mmCIF file of C-alpha atoms in Angstrom:
data_model
loop_
_atom_site.group_PDB
_atom_site.id
_atom_site.type_symbol
_atom_site.label_atom_id
_atom_site.label_comp_id
_atom_site.label_asym_id
_atom_site.label_seq_id
_atom_site.Cartn_x
_atom_site.Cartn_y
_atom_site.Cartn_z
ATOM 1 C CA MET A 1008 1.808 16.076 -24.291
ATOM 2 C CA SER A 1009 -1.667 15.834 -22.750
ATOM 3 C CA TYR A 1010 -0.227 16.535 -19.302
ATOM 4 C CA LEU A 1011 1.565 19.642 -20.571
ATOM 5 C CA LEU A 1012 -1.670 20.885 -22.138
ATOM 6 C CA VAL A 1013 -3.474 20.431 -18.812
ATOM 7 C CA VAL A 1014 -0.774 22.373 -16.949
ATOM 8 C CA ALA A 1015 -0.727 25.096 -19.618
ATOM 9 C CA THR A 1016 -4.518 25.463 -19.498
ATOM 10 C CA THR A 1017 -4.448 25.693 -15.705
ATOM 11 C CA VAL A 1018 -1.815 28.432 -15.896
ATOM 12 C CA VAL A 1019 -3.838 30.338 -18.510
ATOM 13 C CA ILE A 1020 -6.958 30.194 -16.315
ATOM 14 C CA TYR A 1021 -4.920 31.586 -13.420
ATOM 15 C CA ALA A 1022 -3.632 34.316 -15.728
ATOM 16 C CA VAL A 1023 -7.204 35.335 -16.598
ATOM 17 C CA LEU A 1024 -8.061 35.459 -12.889
ATOM 18 C CA SER A 1025 -4.947 37.487 -12.070
ATOM 19 C CA VAL A 1026 -5.594 40.035 -14.814
ATOM 20 C CA GLY A 1027 -9.128 40.455 -13.500
ATOM 21 C CA LEU A 1028 -7.997 40.762 -9.886
ATOM 22 C CA ASN A 1029 -5.411 43.358 -10.890
ATOM 23 C CA ILE A 1030 -8.227 45.712 -11.940
ATOM 24 C CA ALA A 1031 -9.562 45.906 -8.382
ATOM 25 C CA VAL A 1032 -6.257 45.587 -6.523
ATOM 26 C CA GLY A 1033 -3.803 47.295 -8.872
ATOM 27 C CA TYR A 1034 -5.889 49.894 -10.662
ATOM 28 C CA ALA A 1035 -8.368 50.805 -7.926
ATOM 29 C CA GLY A 1036 -6.155 49.975 -4.935
ATOM 30 C CA GLN A 1037 -8.856 47.954 -3.180
ATOM 31 C CA PRO A 1038 -7.886 45.116 -0.764
ATOM 32 C CA HIS A 1039 -9.757 42.424 -2.693
ATOM 33 C CA LEU A 1040 -9.436 38.902 -1.245
ATOM 34 C CA ALA A 1041 -12.552 37.281 -2.713
ATOM 35 C CA GLN A 1042 -11.483 36.364 -6.253
ATOM 36 C CA GLY A 1043 -11.549 32.667 -5.360
ATOM 37 C CA ALA A 1044 -15.204 33.020 -4.379
ATOM 38 C CA PHE A 1045 -16.054 34.642 -7.717
ATOM 39 C CA LEU A 1046 -14.196 31.852 -9.507
ATOM 40 C CA GLY A 1047 -16.393 29.385 -7.627
ATOM 41 C CA ILE A 1048 -19.596 31.251 -8.467
ATOM 42 C CA GLY A 1049 -18.762 31.172 -12.167
ATOM 43 C CA ALA A 1050 -17.800 27.496 -12.046
ATOM 44 C CA TYR A 1051 -20.925 26.475 -10.143
ATOM 45 C CA MET A 1052 -23.237 28.408 -12.454
ATOM 46 C CA VAL A 1053 -21.907 26.510 -15.461
ATOM 47 C CA ALA A 1054 -21.919 23.209 -13.562
ATOM 48 C CA VAL A 1055 -25.521 23.540 -12.358
ATOM 49 C CA PHE A 1056 -27.084 24.983 -15.495
ATOM 50 C CA SER A 1057 -25.328 22.570 -17.862
ATOM 51 C CA THR A 1058 -26.165 19.468 -15.787
ATOM 52 C CA ARG A 1059 -29.463 20.202 -14.020
ATOM 53 C CA TYR A 1060 -31.049 22.254 -16.823
ATOM 54 C CA GLU A 1061 -29.026 20.838 -19.738
ATOM 55 C CA LEU A 1062 -28.161 24.234 -21.155
ATOM 56 C CA SER A 1063 -25.222 24.505 -23.522
ATOM 57 C CA PHE A 1064 -21.848 25.567 -22.205
ATOM 58 C CA TRP A 1065 -22.041 28.863 -24.065
ATOM 59 C CA VAL A 1066 -25.391 29.865 -22.569
ATOM 60 C CA SER A 1067 -24.261 28.699 -19.134
ATOM 61 C CA MET A 1068 -21.100 30.779 -19.485
ATOM 62 C CA LEU A 1069 -23.115 33.931 -20.173
ATOM 63 C CA ILE A 1070 -25.222 33.212 -17.084
ATOM 64 C CA ALA A 1071 -22.042 32.673 -15.047
ATOM 65 C CA ILE A 1072 -20.572 36.000 -16.151
ATOM 66 C CA ALA A 1073 -23.838 37.811 -15.401
ATOM 67 C CA VAL A 1074 -24.202 36.279 -11.927
ATOM 68 C CA THR A 1075 -20.597 36.957 -10.937
ATOM 69 C CA ALA A 1076 -20.862 40.522 -12.228
ATOM 70 C CA ALA A 1077 -23.968 40.969 -10.060
ATOM 71 C CA SER A 1078 -22.044 39.523 -7.105
ATOM 72 C CA GLY A 1079 -19.228 41.972 -7.797
ATOM 73 C CA LEU A 1080 -21.783 44.774 -7.884
ATOM 74 C CA LEU A 1081 -22.999 43.754 -4.423
ATOM 75 C CA LEU A 1082 -19.442 43.681 -3.069
ATOM 76 C CA GLY A 1083 -18.754 47.033 -4.726
ATOM 77 C CA VAL A 1084 -21.763 48.601 -3.012
ATOM 78 C CA ILE A 1085 -20.603 47.182 0.324
ATOM 79 C CA SER A 1086 -17.119 48.602 -0.293
ATOM 80 C CA LEU A 1087 -18.527 52.135 -0.386
ATOM 81 C CA ARG A 1088 -18.933 52.068 3.389
ATOM 82 C CA LEU A 1089 -15.671 50.288 4.153
ATOM 83 C CA ARG A 1090 -12.001 50.970 3.555
ATOM 84 C CA ASP A 1091 -8.589 49.365 3.976
ATOM 85 C CA ASP A 1092 -8.436 46.665 6.668
ATOM 86 C CA PHE A 1093 -12.183 46.561 7.213
ATOM 87 C CA LEU A 1094 -12.834 45.989 3.518
ATOM 88 C CA ALA A 1095 -10.141 43.306 3.425
ATOM 89 C CA ILE A 1096 -11.829 41.473 6.305
ATOM 90 C CA VAL A 1097 -15.196 41.624 4.545
ATOM 91 C CA THR A 1098 -13.751 40.238 1.304
ATOM 92 C CA ILE A 1099 -12.141 37.413 3.280
ATOM 93 C CA GLY A 1100 -15.530 36.663 4.802
ATOM 94 C CA VAL A 1101 -17.113 36.502 1.347
ATOM 95 C CA ASN A 1102 -15.064 33.366 0.631
ATOM 96 C CA PHE A 1103 -16.455 31.521 3.636
ATOM 97 C CA VAL A 1104 -20.027 32.655 2.959
ATOM 98 C CA VAL A 1105 -19.890 31.478 -0.649
ATOM 99 C CA VAL A 1106 -18.334 28.120 0.271
ATOM 100 C CA ALA A 1107 -21.013 27.608 2.950
ATOM 101 C CA ILE A 1108 -23.750 28.317 0.399
ATOM 102 C CA PHE A 1109 -22.239 25.793 -2.008
ATOM 103 C CA GLN A 1110 -21.978 23.225 0.781
ATOM 104 C CA TYR A 1111 -25.368 23.534 2.453
ATOM 105 C CA VAL A 1112 -27.773 24.605 -0.302
ATOM 106 C CA PRO A 1113 -29.031 21.453 -2.088
ATOM 107 C CA TRP A 1114 -29.388 23.291 -5.420
ATOM 108 C CA PHE A 1115 -25.568 23.406 -5.597
ATOM 109 C CA GLY A 1116 -25.186 19.691 -4.917
ATOM 110 C CA GLY A 1117 -24.282 19.965 -1.252
ATOM 111 C CA ALA A 1118 -20.934 18.800 0.099
ATOM 112 C CA THR A 1119 -20.417 16.363 -2.783
ATOM 113 C CA GLY A 1120 -20.597 19.112 -5.391
ATOM 114 C CA VAL A 1121 -21.535 18.648 -9.043
ATOM 115 C CA TYR A 1122 -20.039 15.924 -11.225
ATOM 116 C CA ALA A 1123 -20.122 14.823 -14.867
ATOM 117 C CA ILE A 1124 -20.139 18.377 -16.197
ATOM 118 C CA PRO A 1125 -20.607 18.258 -19.985
ATOM 119 C CA LEU A 1126 -17.716 19.346 -22.151
ATOM 120 C CA PRO A 1127 -18.071 22.421 -24.361
ATOM 121 C CA SER A 1128 -18.703 21.650 -28.016
ATOM 122 C CA ILE A 1129 -18.833 23.430 -31.356
ATOM 123 C CA GLY A 1130 -20.774 21.869 -34.212
ATOM 124 C CA GLY A 1131 -21.181 18.651 -32.250
ATOM 125 C CA GLN A 1132 -17.425 18.325 -31.726
ATOM 126 C CA GLN A 1133 -16.539 18.128 -28.024
ATOM 127 C CA PHE A 1134 -13.510 19.942 -26.675
ATOM 128 C CA GLY A 1135 -10.279 18.150 -25.920
ATOM 129 C CA ASN A 1136 -7.262 19.470 -24.019
ATOM 130 C CA GLY A 1137 -6.066 21.456 -27.017
ATOM 131 C CA GLU A 1138 -9.411 23.187 -27.486
ATOM 132 C CA PHE A 1139 -9.564 24.035 -23.777
ATOM 133 C CA LEU A 1140 -6.179 25.728 -24.054
ATOM 134 C CA ILE A 1141 -7.250 27.703 -27.131
ATOM 135 C CA LEU A 1142 -10.453 28.867 -25.433
ATOM 136 C CA GLY A 1143 -8.434 29.811 -22.359
ATOM 137 C CA LEU A 1144 -6.104 31.924 -24.497
ATOM 138 C CA VAL A 1145 -9.104 33.630 -26.118
ATOM 139 C CA MET A 1146 -10.458 34.440 -22.653
ATOM 140 C CA LEU A 1147 -7.055 35.768 -21.625
ATOM 141 C CA ALA A 1148 -6.984 38.001 -24.708
ATOM 142 C CA ILE A 1149 -10.435 39.334 -23.793
ATOM 143 C CA ALA A 1150 -9.357 39.984 -20.197
ATOM 144 C CA VAL A 1151 -6.199 41.770 -21.369
ATOM 145 C CA ALA A 1152 -8.157 43.862 -23.877
ATOM 146 C CA VAL A 1153 -10.717 44.925 -21.259
ATOM 147 C CA SER A 1154 -8.026 45.662 -18.681
ATOM 148 C CA GLY A 1155 -5.931 47.593 -21.181
ATOM 149 C CA TYR A 1156 -8.910 49.652 -22.298
ATOM 150 C CA LEU A 1157 -9.749 50.535 -18.686
ATOM 151 C CA ALA A 1158 -6.157 51.557 -17.995
ATOM 152 C CA ARG A 1159 -5.992 53.840 -21.036
ATOM 153 C CA SER A 1160 -9.424 55.419 -20.603
ATOM 154 C CA TRP A 1161 -10.623 58.268 -18.401
ATOM 155 C CA LEU A 1162 -11.907 55.565 -16.067
ATOM 156 C CA GLY A 1163 -8.323 54.369 -15.572
ATOM 157 C CA LEU A 1164 -7.248 57.856 -14.548
ATOM 158 C CA GLY A 1165 -10.129 57.998 -12.095
ATOM 159 C CA LEU A 1166 -9.201 54.625 -10.633
ATOM 160 C CA ALA A 1167 -5.595 55.789 -10.279
ATOM 161 C CA SER A 1168 -6.625 58.879 -8.338
ATOM 162 C CA LEU A 1169 -8.866 56.700 -6.192
ATOM 163 C CA ARG A 1170 -5.980 54.348 -5.482
ATOM 164 C CA ASP A 1171 -3.494 57.089 -4.651
ATOM 165 C CA ASP A 1172 -5.736 58.952 -2.196
ATOM 166 C CA GLU A 1173 -9.425 58.112 -1.967
ATOM 167 C CA LEU A 1174 -10.303 60.993 0.354
ATOM 168 C CA ALA A 1175 -8.503 63.575 -1.771
ATOM 169 C CA SER A 1176 -10.068 62.112 -4.896
ATOM 170 C CA ALA A 1177 -13.560 62.369 -3.421
ATOM 171 C CA SER A 1178 -12.987 65.910 -2.166
ATOM 172 C CA SER A 1179 -11.845 66.994 -5.640
ATOM 173 C CA GLY A 1180 -15.149 65.886 -7.132
ATOM 174 C CA THR A 1181 -14.175 62.472 -8.507
ATOM 175 C CA PRO A 1182 -17.220 60.136 -8.510
ATOM 176 C CA VAL A 1183 -15.680 57.567 -6.173
ATOM 177 C CA ALA A 1184 -18.712 55.281 -5.896
ATOM 178 C CA PRO A 1185 -19.104 54.442 -9.626
ATOM 179 C CA PHE A 1186 -15.358 53.923 -9.998
ATOM 180 C CA LYS A 1187 -15.102 51.487 -7.083
ATOM 181 C CA ILE A 1188 -18.204 49.583 -8.121
ATOM 182 C CA THR A 1189 -17.007 49.326 -11.729
ATOM 183 C CA ALA A 1190 -13.653 47.907 -10.610
ATOM 184 C CA PHE A 1191 -15.331 45.175 -8.550
ATOM 185 C CA VAL A 1192 -17.906 44.367 -11.247
ATOM 186 C CA VAL A 1193 -15.364 43.996 -14.066
ATOM 187 C CA SER A 1194 -12.958 42.048 -11.848
ATOM 188 C CA ALA A 1195 -15.736 39.655 -10.807
ATOM 189 C CA ALA A 1196 -17.054 39.233 -14.358
ATOM 190 C CA ILE A 1197 -13.599 38.196 -15.582
ATOM 191 C CA ALA A 1198 -13.356 35.718 -12.695
ATOM 192 C CA GLY A 1199 -16.762 34.342 -13.677
ATOM 193 C CA MET A 1200 -15.571 33.874 -17.246
ATOM 194 C CA ALA A 1201 -12.545 31.933 -15.984
ATOM 195 C CA GLY A 1202 -14.767 29.881 -13.675
ATOM 196 C CA ALA A 1203 -17.009 29.010 -16.607
ATOM 197 C CA LEU A 1204 -14.046 27.321 -18.291
ATOM 198 C CA TYR A 1205 -12.709 25.860 -15.046
ATOM 199 C CA ALA A 1206 -15.813 23.743 -14.335
ATOM 200 C CA PRO A 1207 -15.917 21.613 -17.508
ATOM 201 C CA PHE A 1208 -12.129 21.534 -17.584
ATOM 202 C CA LEU A 1209 -12.152 19.729 -14.213
ATOM 203 C CA SER A 1210 -15.440 17.926 -15.066
ATOM 204 C CA ALA A 1211 -16.476 18.338 -11.398
ATOM 205 C CA VAL A 1212 -16.737 21.098 -8.807
ATOM 206 C CA THR A 1213 -16.837 20.814 -5.015
ATOM 207 C CA PRO A 1214 -17.213 23.522 -2.350
ATOM 208 C CA THR A 1215 -13.688 23.045 -1.031
ATOM 209 C CA SER A 1216 -12.198 23.799 -4.461
ATOM 210 C CA PHE A 1217 -12.949 27.494 -4.037
ATOM 211 C CA GLY A 1218 -12.392 29.846 -1.180
ATOM 212 C CA PHE A 1219 -9.856 31.782 0.804
ATOM 213 C CA THR A 1220 -6.819 29.698 -0.155
ATOM 214 C CA GLU A 1221 -7.464 30.216 -3.857
ATOM 215 C CA SER A 1222 -7.988 33.933 -3.286
ATOM 216 C CA ILE A 1223 -4.632 34.203 -1.515
ATOM 217 C CA VAL A 1224 -2.882 32.353 -4.344
ATOM 218 C CA MET A 1225 -4.326 34.759 -6.930
ATOM 219 C CA LEU A 1226 -3.345 37.806 -4.882
ATOM 220 C CA ALA A 1227 0.163 36.368 -4.541
ATOM 221 C CA MET A 1228 0.383 36.016 -8.328
ATOM 222 C CA VAL A 1229 -0.502 39.673 -8.851
ATOM 223 C CA MET A 1230 1.946 40.842 -6.181
ATOM 224 C CA PHE A 1231 4.721 38.563 -7.430
ATOM 225 C CA GLY A 1232 4.586 39.782 -11.025
ATOM 226 C CA GLY A 1233 3.847 43.430 -10.318
ATOM 227 C CA VAL A 1234 0.746 45.076 -8.877
ATOM 228 C CA GLY A 1235 -0.997 47.382 -11.328
ATOM 229 C CA THR A 1236 0.472 45.889 -14.507
ATOM 230 C CA ILE A 1237 -1.051 43.415 -16.931
ATOM 231 C CA ARG A 1238 2.340 41.909 -17.705
ATOM 232 C CA GLY A 1239 2.989 41.413 -13.996
ATOM 233 C CA ALA A 1240 -0.323 39.648 -13.420
ATOM 234 C CA ILE A 1241 0.375 37.269 -16.290
ATOM 235 C CA LEU A 1242 3.981 36.623 -15.243
ATOM 236 C CA GLY A 1243 2.898 35.915 -11.676
ATOM 237 C CA ALA A 1244 0.309 33.422 -12.893
ATOM 238 C CA VAL A 1245 2.809 31.695 -15.168
ATOM 239 C CA VAL A 1246 5.555 31.423 -12.542
ATOM 240 C CA LEU A 1247 3.487 30.623 -9.460
ATOM 241 C CA GLY A 1248 1.072 28.484 -11.452
ATOM 242 C CA ALA A 1249 3.878 26.358 -12.865
ATOM 243 C CA LEU A 1250 6.100 26.193 -9.762
ATOM 244 C CA PRO A 1251 4.105 23.430 -8.011
ATOM 245 C CA GLU A 1252 4.544 21.243 -11.095
ATOM 246 C CA ILE A 1253 8.201 22.155 -11.573
ATOM 247 C CA PHE A 1254 8.999 21.164 -7.990
ATOM 248 C CA ARG A 1255 6.784 18.069 -7.958
ATOM 249 C CA PHE A 1256 9.913 15.903 -7.680
ATOM 250 C CA VAL A 1257 10.421 17.362 -4.199
ATOM 251 C CA SER A 1258 6.750 17.186 -3.280
ATOM 252 C CA ASP A 1259 7.421 17.239 0.464
ATOM 253 C CA TYR A 1260 9.142 20.619 0.189
ATOM 254 C CA ARG A 1261 7.532 22.318 -2.802
ATOM 255 C CA LEU A 1262 5.199 24.472 -0.693
ATOM 256 C CA LEU A 1263 8.202 25.579 1.353
ATOM 257 C CA ILE A 1264 10.087 26.481 -1.835
ATOM 258 C CA PHE A 1265 6.985 28.218 -3.216
ATOM 259 C CA GLY A 1266 6.589 30.323 -0.074
ATOM 260 C CA GLY A 1267 10.295 31.083 0.174
ATOM 261 C CA ILE A 1268 10.491 32.426 -3.373
ATOM 262 C CA LEU A 1269 7.439 34.614 -2.780
ATOM 263 C CA VAL A 1270 8.845 36.030 0.472
ATOM 264 C CA LEU A 1271 12.192 36.845 -1.155
ATOM 265 C CA VAL A 1272 10.563 38.627 -4.080
ATOM 266 C CA LEU A 1273 8.285 40.707 -1.860
ATOM 267 C CA ARG A 1274 11.210 41.525 0.428
ATOM 268 C CA PHE A 1275 13.617 42.723 -2.258
ATOM 269 C CA GLN A 1276 11.166 43.711 -5.033
ATOM 270 C CA PRO A 1277 7.996 44.941 -3.284
ATOM 271 C CA GLN A 1278 6.673 46.266 -6.626
ATOM 272 C CA GLY A 1279 6.944 42.770 -8.090
ATOM 273 C CA ILE A 1280 9.344 41.282 -10.603
ATOM 274 C CA ILE A 1281 8.259 43.525 -13.487
ATOM 275 C CA GLY A 1282 6.077 46.087 -11.744
ATOM 276 C CA THR A 1283 6.054 49.736 -12.814
ATOM 277 C CA ASP A 1284 8.797 50.752 -10.370
ATOM 278 C CA SER A 1285 10.676 47.452 -10.347
ATOM 279 C CA ALA A 1286 14.381 47.160 -11.123
ATOM 280 C CA ALA A 1287 13.596 45.161 -14.280
ATOM 281 C CA ALA A 1288 11.265 47.860 -15.619
ATOM 282 C CA GLY A 1289 13.803 50.585 -14.856
ATOM 283 C CA TRP A 1290 16.591 48.649 -16.531
ATOM 284 C CA TRP A 1291 14.509 48.038 -19.640
ATOM 285 C CA SER A 1292 13.483 51.690 -19.768
ATOM 286 C CA ARG A 1293 17.110 52.851 -19.766
ATOM 287 C CA PHE A 1294 18.080 50.170 -22.253
ATOM 288 C CA ARG A 1295 15.450 51.292 -24.782
ATOM 289 C CA ARG A 1296 16.169 55.002 -24.513
ATOM 290 C CA PRO A 1297 18.205 56.146 -27.559
ATOM 291 C CA GLY A 1298 21.789 56.991 -26.718
ATOM 292 C CA HIS A 1299 21.660 55.270 -23.340
ATOM 293 C CA SER A 1300 22.931 51.927 -22.233
ATOM 294 C CA ALA A 1301 21.571 49.551 -19.641
ATOM 295 C CA ASP A 1302 24.232 50.822 -17.233
ATOM 296 C CA ASP A 1303 23.115 54.456 -17.433
ATOM 297 C CA ASP A 1304 21.530 56.052 -14.436
ATOM 298 C CA GLY A 1305 18.181 57.727 -14.851
ATOM 299 C CA SER A 1306 14.556 57.510 -14.094
ATOM 300 C CA GLY A 1307 12.551 54.520 -15.168
ATOM 301 C CA GLY A 1308 10.053 56.251 -17.396
ATOM 302 C CA GLY A 1309 7.792 59.180 -17.950
ATOM 303 C CA ALA A 1310 5.481 60.317 -15.177
ATOM 304 C CA GLY A 1311 2.401 62.379 -15.283
ATOM 305 C CA PRO A 1312 -0.041 63.732 -12.752
ATOM 306 C CA TYR A 1313 -1.139 60.195 -12.001
ATOM 307 C CA GLY A 1314 2.319 58.598 -11.934
ATOM 308 C CA ALA A 1315 3.963 56.546 -14.659
ATOM 309 C CA VAL A 1316 1.784 56.920 -17.675
ATOM 310 C CA GLY A 1317 3.818 54.591 -19.830
ATOM 311 C CA ALA A 1318 5.729 56.901 -22.124
ATOM 312 C CA ALA A 1319 7.912 55.453 -24.814
ATOM 313 C CA GLY A 1320 10.542 54.339 -22.326
ATOM 314 C CA GLY A 1321 8.257 53.818 -19.376
ATOM 315 C CA SER A 1322 7.234 50.184 -19.612
ATOM 316 C CA LEU A 1323 8.080 46.835 -21.058
ATOM 317 C CA PRO A 1324 6.839 46.346 -24.611
ATOM 318 C CA GLY A 1325 4.412 43.758 -25.780
ATOM 319 C CA PRO A 1326 0.729 43.152 -26.457
ATOM 320 C CA VAL A 1327 -0.081 42.906 -22.758
ATOM 321 C CA ASP A 1328 1.228 46.377 -21.935
ATOM 322 C CA ALA A 1329 -1.526 48.684 -20.796
ATOM 323 C CA PRO A 1330 0.036 51.956 -19.729
ATOM 324 C CA GLY A 1331 -2.446 53.629 -17.488
ATOM 325 C CA ALA A 1332 -2.021 55.832 -14.478
ATOM 326 C CA GLY A 1333 0.008 55.766 -11.341
ATOM 327 C CA SER A 1334 1.597 52.550 -10.340
ATOM 328 C CA ALA A 1335 -1.321 50.917 -12.070
ATOM 329 C CA GLY A 1336 0.669 51.949 -15.111
ATOM 330 C CA GLU A 1337 -0.875 49.293 -17.215
#
């Protein structure tokens, strides 16, 4: 039971990270490959402040969120002068810069990292595996609520126009700079929140635990489930987060199986398994429409000036739906 709780908590943390990454990648259409670095920043802030300065987990978590949000602000400002491939290269570089800082700056513990990170506690009662899972689910609910609010607000419409055509959006008077910066700041802050839980959950952090590989895994989760949808980000985290454990019995081949499944999905369902324009979303849309069966032909949902806005038949139901604009429909 304890092992299942550990796996479930790990998957939930990945889901929080994926929902946050989806804001920058899915809603704003930015090639963001630095989420692993922001996870590390959040984790290290909690690790250092709770061990070196003996602050409580809750205070350390607030510091972690603030620092990662500031880091996202810096990346957002940098993104104003870069676009597409050039921005992707810069975000890749952020991973290596952050890992190098963790490794060579003594304040972060150097190459050995930080160990014996105190567990969170409430009323003197330290967290166990069950409490970690509950806190992770609370964080996921917060991430979903923030993401859903952004998608439904005027900011979501602005991000959708930015994603569809940044030049046209800017020429029409859309304030591109604040929109891009906001996407990076919120995405980073959510990653910092996840990192704050990740550090005490592992009880130790090392520089090699965070970086480009983790960033690629998170991007793969978003793309697998469906770019621009909250449900897709969560599904991708659940499936790709659990696959390594499911295929542990064939440990020599599990990475091959993992990669093969991802390639097949992206080849035949480039919008993801349950993305806005995926076959599953279209099928469900037709199935829900009164007087139509799942075999009927028809469009997969309502569309507005920014794409699928998530009309009554336009998206899968559930608390994680966040119908917004364009293919960032949620």
